[in-house]
Short mmCIF file of C-alpha atoms and ligand atoms in Angstrom, two decimals:
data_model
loop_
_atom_site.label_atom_id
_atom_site.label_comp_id
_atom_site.label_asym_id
_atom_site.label_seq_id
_atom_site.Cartn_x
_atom_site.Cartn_y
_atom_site.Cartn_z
CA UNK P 10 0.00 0.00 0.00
CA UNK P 11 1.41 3.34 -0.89
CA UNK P 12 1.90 5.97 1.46
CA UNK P 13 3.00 9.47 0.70
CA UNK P 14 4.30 10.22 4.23
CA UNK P 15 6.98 13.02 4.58
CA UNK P 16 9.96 12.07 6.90
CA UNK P 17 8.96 14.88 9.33
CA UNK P 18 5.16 13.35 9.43
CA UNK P 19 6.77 9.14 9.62
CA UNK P 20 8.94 11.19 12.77
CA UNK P 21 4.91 12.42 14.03
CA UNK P 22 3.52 8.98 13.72
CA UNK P 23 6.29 7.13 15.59
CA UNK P 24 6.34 8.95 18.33
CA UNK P 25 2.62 9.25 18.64
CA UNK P 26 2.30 5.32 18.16
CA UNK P 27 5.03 5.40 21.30
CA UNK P 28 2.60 7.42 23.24
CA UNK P 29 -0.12 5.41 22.15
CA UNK P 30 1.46 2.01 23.60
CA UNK P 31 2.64 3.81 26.89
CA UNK P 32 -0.96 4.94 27.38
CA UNK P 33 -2.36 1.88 26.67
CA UNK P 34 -2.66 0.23 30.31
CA UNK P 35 -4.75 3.56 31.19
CA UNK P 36 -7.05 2.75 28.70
CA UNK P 37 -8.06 -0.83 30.21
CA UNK P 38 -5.48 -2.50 27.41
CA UNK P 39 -2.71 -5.10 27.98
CA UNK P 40 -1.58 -5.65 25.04
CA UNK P 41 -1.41 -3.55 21.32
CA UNK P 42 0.22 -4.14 17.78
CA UNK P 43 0.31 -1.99 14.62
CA UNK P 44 0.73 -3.97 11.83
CA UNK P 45 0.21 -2.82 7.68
CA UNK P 46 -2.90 -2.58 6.28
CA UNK P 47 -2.02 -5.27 3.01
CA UNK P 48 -4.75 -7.57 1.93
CA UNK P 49 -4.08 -10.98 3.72
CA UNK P 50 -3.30 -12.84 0.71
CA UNK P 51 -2.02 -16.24 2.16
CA UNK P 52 -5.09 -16.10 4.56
CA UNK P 53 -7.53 -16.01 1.78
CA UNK P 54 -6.36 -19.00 0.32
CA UNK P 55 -6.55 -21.13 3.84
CA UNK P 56 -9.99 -19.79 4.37
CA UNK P 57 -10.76 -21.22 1.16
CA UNK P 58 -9.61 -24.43 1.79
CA UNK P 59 -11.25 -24.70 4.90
CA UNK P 60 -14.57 -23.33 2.96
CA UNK P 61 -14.33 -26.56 0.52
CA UNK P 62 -13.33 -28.67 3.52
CA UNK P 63 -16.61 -27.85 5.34
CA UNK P 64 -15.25 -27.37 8.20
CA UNK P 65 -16.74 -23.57 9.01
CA UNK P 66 -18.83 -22.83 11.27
CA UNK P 67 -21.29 -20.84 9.45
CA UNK P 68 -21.20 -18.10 12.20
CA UNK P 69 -18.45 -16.63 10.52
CA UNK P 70 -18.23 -13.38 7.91
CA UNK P 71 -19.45 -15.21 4.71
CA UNK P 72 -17.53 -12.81 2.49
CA UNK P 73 -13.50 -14.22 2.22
CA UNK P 74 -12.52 -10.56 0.73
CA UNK P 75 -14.04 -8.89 3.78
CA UNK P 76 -12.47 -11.37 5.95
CA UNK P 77 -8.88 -11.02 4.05
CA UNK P 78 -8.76 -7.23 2.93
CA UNK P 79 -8.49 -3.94 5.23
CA UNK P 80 -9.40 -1.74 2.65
CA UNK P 81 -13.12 -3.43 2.41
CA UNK P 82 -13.63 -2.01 5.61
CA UNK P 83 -11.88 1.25 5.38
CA UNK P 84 -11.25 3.33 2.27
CA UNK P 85 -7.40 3.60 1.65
CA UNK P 86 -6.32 2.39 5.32
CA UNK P 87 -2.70 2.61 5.93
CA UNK P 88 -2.61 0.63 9.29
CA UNK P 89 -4.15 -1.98 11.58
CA UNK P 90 -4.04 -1.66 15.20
CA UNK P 91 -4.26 -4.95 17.50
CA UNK P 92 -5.36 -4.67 21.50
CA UNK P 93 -6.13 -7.48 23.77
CA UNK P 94 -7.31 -7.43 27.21
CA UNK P 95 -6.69 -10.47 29.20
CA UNK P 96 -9.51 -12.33 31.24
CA UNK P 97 -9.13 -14.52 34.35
CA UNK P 98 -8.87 -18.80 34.03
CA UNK P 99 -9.65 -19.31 37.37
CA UNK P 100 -13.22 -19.50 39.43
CA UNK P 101 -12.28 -18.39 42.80
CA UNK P 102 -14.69 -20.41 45.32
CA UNK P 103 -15.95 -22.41 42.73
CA UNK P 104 -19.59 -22.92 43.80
CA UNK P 105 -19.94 -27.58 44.51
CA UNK P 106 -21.28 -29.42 41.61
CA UNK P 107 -23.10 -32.50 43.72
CA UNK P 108 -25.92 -35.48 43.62
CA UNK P 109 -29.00 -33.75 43.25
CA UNK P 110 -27.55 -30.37 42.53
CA UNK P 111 -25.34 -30.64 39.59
CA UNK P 112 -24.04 -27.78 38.18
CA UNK P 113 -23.07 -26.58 34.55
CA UNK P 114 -20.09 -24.27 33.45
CA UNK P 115 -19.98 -21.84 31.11
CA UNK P 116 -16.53 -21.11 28.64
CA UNK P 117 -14.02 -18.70 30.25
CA UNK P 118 -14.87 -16.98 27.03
CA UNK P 119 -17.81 -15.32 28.82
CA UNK P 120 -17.00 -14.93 32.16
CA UNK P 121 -17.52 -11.05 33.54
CA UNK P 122 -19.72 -8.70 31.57
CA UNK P 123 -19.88 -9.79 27.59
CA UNK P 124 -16.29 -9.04 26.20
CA UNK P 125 -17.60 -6.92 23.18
CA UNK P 126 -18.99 -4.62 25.69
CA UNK P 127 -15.74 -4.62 27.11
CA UNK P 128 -13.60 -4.72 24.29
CA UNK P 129 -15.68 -1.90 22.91
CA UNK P 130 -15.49 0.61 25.93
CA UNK P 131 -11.26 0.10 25.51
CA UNK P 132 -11.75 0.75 21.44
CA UNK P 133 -13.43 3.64 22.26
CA UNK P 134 -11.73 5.40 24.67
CA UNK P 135 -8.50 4.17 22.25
CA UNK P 136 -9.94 5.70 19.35
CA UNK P 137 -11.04 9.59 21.22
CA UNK P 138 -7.18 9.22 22.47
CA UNK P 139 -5.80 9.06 18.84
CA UNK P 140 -8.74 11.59 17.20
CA UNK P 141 -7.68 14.18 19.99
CA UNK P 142 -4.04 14.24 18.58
CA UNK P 143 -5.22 13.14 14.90
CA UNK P 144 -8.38 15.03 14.46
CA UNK P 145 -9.36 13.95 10.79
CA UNK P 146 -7.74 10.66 11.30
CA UNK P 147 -10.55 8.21 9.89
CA UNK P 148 -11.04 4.84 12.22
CA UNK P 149 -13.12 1.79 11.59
CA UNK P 150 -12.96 -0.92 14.99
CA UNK P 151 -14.06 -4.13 14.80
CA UNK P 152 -14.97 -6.79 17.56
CA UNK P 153 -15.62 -10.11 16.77
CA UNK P 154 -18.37 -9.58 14.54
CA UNK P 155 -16.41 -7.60 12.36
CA UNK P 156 -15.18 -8.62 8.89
CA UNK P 157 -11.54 -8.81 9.60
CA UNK P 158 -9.59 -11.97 10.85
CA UNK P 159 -8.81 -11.20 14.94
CA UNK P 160 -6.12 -13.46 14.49
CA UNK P 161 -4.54 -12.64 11.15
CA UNK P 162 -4.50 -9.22 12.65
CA UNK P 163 -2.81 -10.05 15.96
CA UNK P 164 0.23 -11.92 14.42
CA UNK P 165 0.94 -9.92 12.30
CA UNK P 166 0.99 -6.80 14.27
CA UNK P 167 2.76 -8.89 16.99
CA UNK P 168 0.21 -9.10 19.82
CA UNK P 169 0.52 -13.33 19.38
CA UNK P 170 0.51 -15.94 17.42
CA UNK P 171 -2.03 -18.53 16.10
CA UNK P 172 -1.69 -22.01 18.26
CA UNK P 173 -2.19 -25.33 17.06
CA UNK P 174 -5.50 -24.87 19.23
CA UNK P 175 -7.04 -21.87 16.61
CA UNK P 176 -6.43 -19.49 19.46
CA UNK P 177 -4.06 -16.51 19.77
CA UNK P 178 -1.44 -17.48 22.24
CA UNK P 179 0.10 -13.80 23.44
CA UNK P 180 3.63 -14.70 25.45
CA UNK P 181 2.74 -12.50 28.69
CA UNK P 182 -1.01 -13.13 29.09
CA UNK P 183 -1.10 -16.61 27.15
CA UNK P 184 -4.60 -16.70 25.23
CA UNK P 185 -6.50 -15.86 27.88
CA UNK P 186 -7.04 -12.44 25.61
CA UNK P 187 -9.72 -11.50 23.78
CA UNK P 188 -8.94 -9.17 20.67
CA UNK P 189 -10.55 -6.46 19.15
CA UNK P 190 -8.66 -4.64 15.56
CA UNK P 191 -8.78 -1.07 14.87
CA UNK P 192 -8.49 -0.61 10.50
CA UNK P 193 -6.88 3.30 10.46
CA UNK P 194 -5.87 5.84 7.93
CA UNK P 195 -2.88 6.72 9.82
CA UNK P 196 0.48 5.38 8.95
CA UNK P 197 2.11 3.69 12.45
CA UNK P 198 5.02 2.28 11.70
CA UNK P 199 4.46 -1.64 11.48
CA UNK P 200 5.92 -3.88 14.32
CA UNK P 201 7.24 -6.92 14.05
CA UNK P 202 4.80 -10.38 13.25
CA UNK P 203 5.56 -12.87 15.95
CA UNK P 204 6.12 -16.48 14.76
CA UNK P 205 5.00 -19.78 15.74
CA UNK P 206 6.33 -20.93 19.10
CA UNK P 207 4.70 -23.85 19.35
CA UNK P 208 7.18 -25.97 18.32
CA UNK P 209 6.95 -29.70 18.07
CA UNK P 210 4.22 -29.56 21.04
CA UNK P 211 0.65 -31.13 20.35
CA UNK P 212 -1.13 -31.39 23.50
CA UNK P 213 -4.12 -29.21 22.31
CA UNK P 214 -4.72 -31.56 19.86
CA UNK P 215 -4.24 -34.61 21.56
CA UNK P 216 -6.48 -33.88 24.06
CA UNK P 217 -9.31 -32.34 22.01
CA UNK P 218 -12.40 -34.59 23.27
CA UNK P 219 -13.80 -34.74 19.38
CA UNK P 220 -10.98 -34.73 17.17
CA UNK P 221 -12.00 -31.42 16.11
CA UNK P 222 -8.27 -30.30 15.61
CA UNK P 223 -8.18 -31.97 12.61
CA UNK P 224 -4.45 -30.67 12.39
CA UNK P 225 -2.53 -27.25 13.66
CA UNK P 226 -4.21 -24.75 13.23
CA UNK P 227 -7.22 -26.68 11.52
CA UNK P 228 -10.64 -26.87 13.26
CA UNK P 229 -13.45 -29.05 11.94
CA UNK P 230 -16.23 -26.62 13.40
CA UNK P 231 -18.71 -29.34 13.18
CA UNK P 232 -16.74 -31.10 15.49
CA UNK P 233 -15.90 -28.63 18.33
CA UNK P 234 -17.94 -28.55 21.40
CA UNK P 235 -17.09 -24.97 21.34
CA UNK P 236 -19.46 -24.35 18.07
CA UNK P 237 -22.30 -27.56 18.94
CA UNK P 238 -22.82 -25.88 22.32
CA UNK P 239 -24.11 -22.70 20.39
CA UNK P 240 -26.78 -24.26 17.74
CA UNK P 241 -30.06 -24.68 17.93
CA UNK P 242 -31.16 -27.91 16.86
CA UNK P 243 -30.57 -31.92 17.43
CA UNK P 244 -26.97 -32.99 18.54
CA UNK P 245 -25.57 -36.23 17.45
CA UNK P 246 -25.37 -39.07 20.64
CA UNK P 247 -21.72 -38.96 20.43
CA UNK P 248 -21.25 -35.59 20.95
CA UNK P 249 -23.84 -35.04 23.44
CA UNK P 250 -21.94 -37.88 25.46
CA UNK P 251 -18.62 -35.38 24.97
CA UNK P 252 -20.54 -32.03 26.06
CA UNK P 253 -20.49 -33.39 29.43
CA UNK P 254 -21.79 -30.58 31.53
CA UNK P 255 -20.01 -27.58 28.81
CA UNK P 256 -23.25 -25.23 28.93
CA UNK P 257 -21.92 -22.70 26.44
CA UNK P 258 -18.30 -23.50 24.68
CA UNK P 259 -15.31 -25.46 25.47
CA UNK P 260 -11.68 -24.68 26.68
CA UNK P 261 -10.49 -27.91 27.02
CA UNK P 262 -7.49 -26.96 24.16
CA UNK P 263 -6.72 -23.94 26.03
CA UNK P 264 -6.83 -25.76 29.68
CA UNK P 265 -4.01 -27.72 28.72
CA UNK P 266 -1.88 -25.35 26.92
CA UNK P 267 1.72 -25.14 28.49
CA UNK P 268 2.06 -21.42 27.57
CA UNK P 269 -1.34 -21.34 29.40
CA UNK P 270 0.05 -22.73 32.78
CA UNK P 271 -0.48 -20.73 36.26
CA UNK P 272 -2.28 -17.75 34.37
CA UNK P 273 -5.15 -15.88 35.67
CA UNK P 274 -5.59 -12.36 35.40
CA UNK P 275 -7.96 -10.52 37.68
CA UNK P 276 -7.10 -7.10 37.47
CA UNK P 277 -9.73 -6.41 34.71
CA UNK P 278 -12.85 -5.54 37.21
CA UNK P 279 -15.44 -5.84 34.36
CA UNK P 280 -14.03 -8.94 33.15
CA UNK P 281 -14.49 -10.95 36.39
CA UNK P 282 -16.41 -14.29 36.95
CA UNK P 283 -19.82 -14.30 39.36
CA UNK P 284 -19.49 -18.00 40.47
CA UNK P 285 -23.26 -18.39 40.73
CA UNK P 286 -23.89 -17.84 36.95
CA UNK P 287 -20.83 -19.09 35.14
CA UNK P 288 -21.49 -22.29 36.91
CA UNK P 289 -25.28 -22.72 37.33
CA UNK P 290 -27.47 -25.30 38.90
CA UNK P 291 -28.50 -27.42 35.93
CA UNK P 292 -32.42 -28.00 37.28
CA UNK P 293 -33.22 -23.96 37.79
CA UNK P 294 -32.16 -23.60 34.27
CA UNK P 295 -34.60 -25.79 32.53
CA UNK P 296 -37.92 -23.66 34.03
CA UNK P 297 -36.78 -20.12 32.81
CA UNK P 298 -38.55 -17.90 31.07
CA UNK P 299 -37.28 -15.81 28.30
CA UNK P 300 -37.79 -12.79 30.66
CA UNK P 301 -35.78 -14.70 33.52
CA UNK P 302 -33.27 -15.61 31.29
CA UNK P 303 -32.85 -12.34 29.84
CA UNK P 304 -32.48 -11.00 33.85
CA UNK P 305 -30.53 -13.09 35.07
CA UNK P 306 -27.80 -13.60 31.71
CA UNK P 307 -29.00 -11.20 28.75
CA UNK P 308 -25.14 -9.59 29.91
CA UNK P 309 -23.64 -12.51 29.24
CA UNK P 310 -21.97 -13.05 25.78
CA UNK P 311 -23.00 -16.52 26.46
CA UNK P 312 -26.26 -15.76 25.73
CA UNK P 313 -26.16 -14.46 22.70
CA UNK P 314 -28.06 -17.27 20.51
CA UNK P 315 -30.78 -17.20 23.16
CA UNK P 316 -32.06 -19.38 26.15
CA UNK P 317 -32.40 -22.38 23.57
CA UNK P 318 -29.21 -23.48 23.39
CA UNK P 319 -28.70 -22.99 26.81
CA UNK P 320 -31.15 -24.89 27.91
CA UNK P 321 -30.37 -27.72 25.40
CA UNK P 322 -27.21 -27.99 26.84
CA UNK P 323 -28.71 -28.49 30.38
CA UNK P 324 -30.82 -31.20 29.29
CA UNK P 325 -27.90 -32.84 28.09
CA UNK P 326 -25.53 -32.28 31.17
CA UNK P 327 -28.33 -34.19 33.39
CA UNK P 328 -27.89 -36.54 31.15
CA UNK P 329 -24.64 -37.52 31.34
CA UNK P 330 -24.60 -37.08 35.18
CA UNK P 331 -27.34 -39.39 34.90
CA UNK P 332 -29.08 -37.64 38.02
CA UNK P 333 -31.62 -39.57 38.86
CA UNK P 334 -33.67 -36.69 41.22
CA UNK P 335 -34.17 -34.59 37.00
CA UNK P 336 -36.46 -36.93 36.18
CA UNK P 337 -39.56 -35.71 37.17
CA UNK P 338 -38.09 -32.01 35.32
CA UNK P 339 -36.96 -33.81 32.15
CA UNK P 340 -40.41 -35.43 31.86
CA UNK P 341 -42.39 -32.55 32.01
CA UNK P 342 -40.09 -30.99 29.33
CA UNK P 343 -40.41 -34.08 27.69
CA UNK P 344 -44.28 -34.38 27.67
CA UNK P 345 -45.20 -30.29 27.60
CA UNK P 346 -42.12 -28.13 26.42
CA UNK P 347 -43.64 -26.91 22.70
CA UNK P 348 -39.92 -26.93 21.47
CA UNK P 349 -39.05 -29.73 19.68
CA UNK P 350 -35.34 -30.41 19.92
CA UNK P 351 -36.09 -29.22 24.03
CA UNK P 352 -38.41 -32.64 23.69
CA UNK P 353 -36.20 -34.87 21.95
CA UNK P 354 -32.94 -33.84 23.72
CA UNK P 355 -34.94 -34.89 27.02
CA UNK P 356 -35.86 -38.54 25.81
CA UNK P 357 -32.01 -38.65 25.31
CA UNK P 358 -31.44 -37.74 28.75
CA UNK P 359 -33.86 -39.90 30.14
CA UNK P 360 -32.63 -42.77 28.13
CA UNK P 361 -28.88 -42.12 29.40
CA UNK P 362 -30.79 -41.74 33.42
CA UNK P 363 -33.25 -45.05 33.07
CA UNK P 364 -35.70 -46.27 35.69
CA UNK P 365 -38.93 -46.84 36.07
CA UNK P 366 -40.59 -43.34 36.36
CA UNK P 367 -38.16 -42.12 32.98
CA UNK P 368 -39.61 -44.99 30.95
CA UNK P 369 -43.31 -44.50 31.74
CA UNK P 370 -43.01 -40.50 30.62
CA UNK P 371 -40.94 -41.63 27.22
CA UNK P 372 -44.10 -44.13 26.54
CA UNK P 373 -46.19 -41.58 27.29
CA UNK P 374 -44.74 -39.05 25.14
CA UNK P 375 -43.71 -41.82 22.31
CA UNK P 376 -47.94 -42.10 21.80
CA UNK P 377 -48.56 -38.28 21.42
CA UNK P 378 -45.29 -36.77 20.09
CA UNK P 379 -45.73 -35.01 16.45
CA UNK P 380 -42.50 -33.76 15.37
CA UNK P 381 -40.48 -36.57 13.19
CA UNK P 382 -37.17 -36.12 15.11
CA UNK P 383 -38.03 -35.76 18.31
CA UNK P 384 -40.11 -38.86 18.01
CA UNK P 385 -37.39 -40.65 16.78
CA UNK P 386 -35.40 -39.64 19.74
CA UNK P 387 -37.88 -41.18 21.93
CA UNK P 388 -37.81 -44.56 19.90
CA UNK P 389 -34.19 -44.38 20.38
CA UNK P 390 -34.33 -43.84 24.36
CA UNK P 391 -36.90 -46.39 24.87
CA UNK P 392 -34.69 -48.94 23.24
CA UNK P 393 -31.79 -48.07 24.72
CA UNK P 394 -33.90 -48.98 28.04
CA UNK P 395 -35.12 -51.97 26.26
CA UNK P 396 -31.37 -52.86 25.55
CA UNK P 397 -29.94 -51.82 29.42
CA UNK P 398 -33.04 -54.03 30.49
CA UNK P 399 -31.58 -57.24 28.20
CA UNK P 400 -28.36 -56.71 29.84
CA UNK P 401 -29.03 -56.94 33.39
FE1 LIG T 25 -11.68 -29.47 20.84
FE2 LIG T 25 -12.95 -28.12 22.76
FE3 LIG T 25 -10.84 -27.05 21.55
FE4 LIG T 25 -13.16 -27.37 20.21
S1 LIG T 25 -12.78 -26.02 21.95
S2 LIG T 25 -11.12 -27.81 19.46
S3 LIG T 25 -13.88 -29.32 21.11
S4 LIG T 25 -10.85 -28.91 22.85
FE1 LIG T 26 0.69 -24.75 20.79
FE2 LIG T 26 1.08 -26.77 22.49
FE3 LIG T 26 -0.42 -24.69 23.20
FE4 LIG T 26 -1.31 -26.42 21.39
S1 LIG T 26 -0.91 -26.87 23.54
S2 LIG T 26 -1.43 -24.21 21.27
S3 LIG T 26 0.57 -26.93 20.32
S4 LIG T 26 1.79 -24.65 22.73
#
């Protein structure tokens, strides 16, 4: 990209990017990169792959120039600005999952108040800082939801680099981080990209539950817990076996990172974990309303697809603790919830629970169900019980 900066102006622009890092803490962020604004050529060609691979998730920008090129999002940008803020790993008094009273947990990812809210506060405040000494300086920030690759954008501005896990691995915060990219007309100086220091390690992947690391770097979507937890509909057995009690995402490849190991960053007070509602009592979950969900975790990026998935999820974490005392709950979702996949998730969960009182509801609810697939879930629980009943 061509930039007609006089020396005295590149002088300017240095220093001010200088001031900009040094000020940077102030502003609520750890961590910031300027990088060039060049079309991300290689990038494009990955994303492409992975396209024909089918192995997005489909929440993704669907547009691979948008995703690849600066200047889609700004006219004639000259630079790209990476910040992250780092978020905390660790629940402190972590509330007791037990018989009777098992409890969920919800992804890191969206512990503390919803990290674009967060992310955008910091952008803000960022962008009035550089505006004040750049008055017609032109700005475009993205979070998440914006076109631009988060971690294209970090490595090569030098915030971190891409793991073997999909997640930006920063040296000083690990990737506890979330990222946000600011696409400017101002010409910062570019620092340094940081390479790959993973090395020859390949825990992450070893210890994905699913296999969705289908190699560094590469994530079948379909497969990752992170992605299943957030749709709507029917879940295959096998992974609803590996959600376990994952309400919303999955950090297993993060958990075991080495780079990862002993960090947990508090000093972010918006960013911090309420113990209550990152790791929920499964039974209170399933007899929200909208409005009560919306209360209680409308704040939470976790809730962004909705109480659906949510609850979904909670079905399926009874489930697989088998807890015996849910019955009565599942049936009634089971027999009376006017969501199908809410119905058909249940006769899962009662299949994987068994007993007497779990069987009458799913014959019950096998001779008035209507919808196709969560019928078929029913047939599929009542012969599992058939099957458990053969063995004993
Ligand atoms: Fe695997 Fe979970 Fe990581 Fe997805 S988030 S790749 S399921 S370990
Ligand atoms: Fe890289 Fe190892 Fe961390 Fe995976 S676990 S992201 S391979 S350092």
């Amino acid at each position: 990209m061509e930039t007609t900066t006089a020396p005295d102006d590149r002088e300017f622009y240095a220093k001010l990017k200088e001031e900009i890092r040094d000020a940077a803490p102030k502003l609520g962020i750890d961590k910031i990169g300027f990088a060039s604004a060049e079309p991300f050529g290689e990038l494009k060609q990955i994303l492409l792959r992975h396209r024909e691979q089918g192995y997005e998730s489909g929440f993704e920008e669907p547009d691979l120039d948008k995703r690849t090129d600066p200047a889609l999002s700004l006219e004639r940008p000259q630079s790209l600005i990476s910040v992250a803020i780092a978020y905390p790993s660790k629940l402190p008094n972590p509330p007791k999952s037990e018989p009777g009273a098992y409890r969920g947990i919800v992804s890191r990812s969206s512990w503390g108040e919803d990290y674009h809210k967060a992310l955008r506060k910091r952008m803000a405040a960022l962008e009035s800082f550089i505006k004040e000494r750049v008055p017609d300086a032109r700005i475009e920030s993205m979070v998440d939801t914006g076109a631009l690759s988060d971690r294209a954008v970090a490595q090569r501005a030098g915030v971190g680099w891409s793991g073997k896990n999909c997640a930006t691995i920063t040296p000083e915060w690990g990737s506890w981080v979330y990222l946000g990219e600011l696409v400017t007309s101002i010409p910062f100086p570019p620092d340094r990209p940081l390479t790959d220091q993973c090395g020859d390690c390949t825990i992450c992947i070893d210890a994905c539950p699913t296999g969705a690391l289908v190699g560094p770097g590469q994530l079948n979507s379909s497969r990752c817990i992170s992605f299943v937890t957030q749709t709507k509909g029917f879940v295959s057995d096998e992974l609803m076996r590996k959600i376990g009690n994952r309400l919303y995402g999955c950090d297993t490849c993060q958990i075991v990172c080495p780079v990862n190991k002993g960090k947990n960053w508090t000093h972010q007070p918006d960013l911090q974990p309420e113990p209550e509602k990152v790791k929920p009592l499964l039974k209170p979950l399933l007899t929200m309303s909208n409005k009560q969900f919306r209360e209680r975790y409308g704040d939470m990026a976790a809730s962004w697809r909705g109480r659906k998935p949510i609850q979904r999820n909670a079905v399926i974490a009874l489930g697989n603790f088998r807890d015996a005392s849910a019955v009565p709950l599942l049936s009634d979702v089971l027999l009376h919830d006017d969501r199908p996949v809410l119905r058909g998730t249940s006769a899962w969960a009662l299949g994987r629970i068994g007993g007497a009182e779990a069987r009458e509801a799913l014959k019950e609810a096998e001779r008035t169900e209507a919808d196709p697939e969560a019928a078929e879930r029913i047939r599929e629980a009542l012969a599992q019980l058939a099957g458990n009943d053969e063995r004993a």
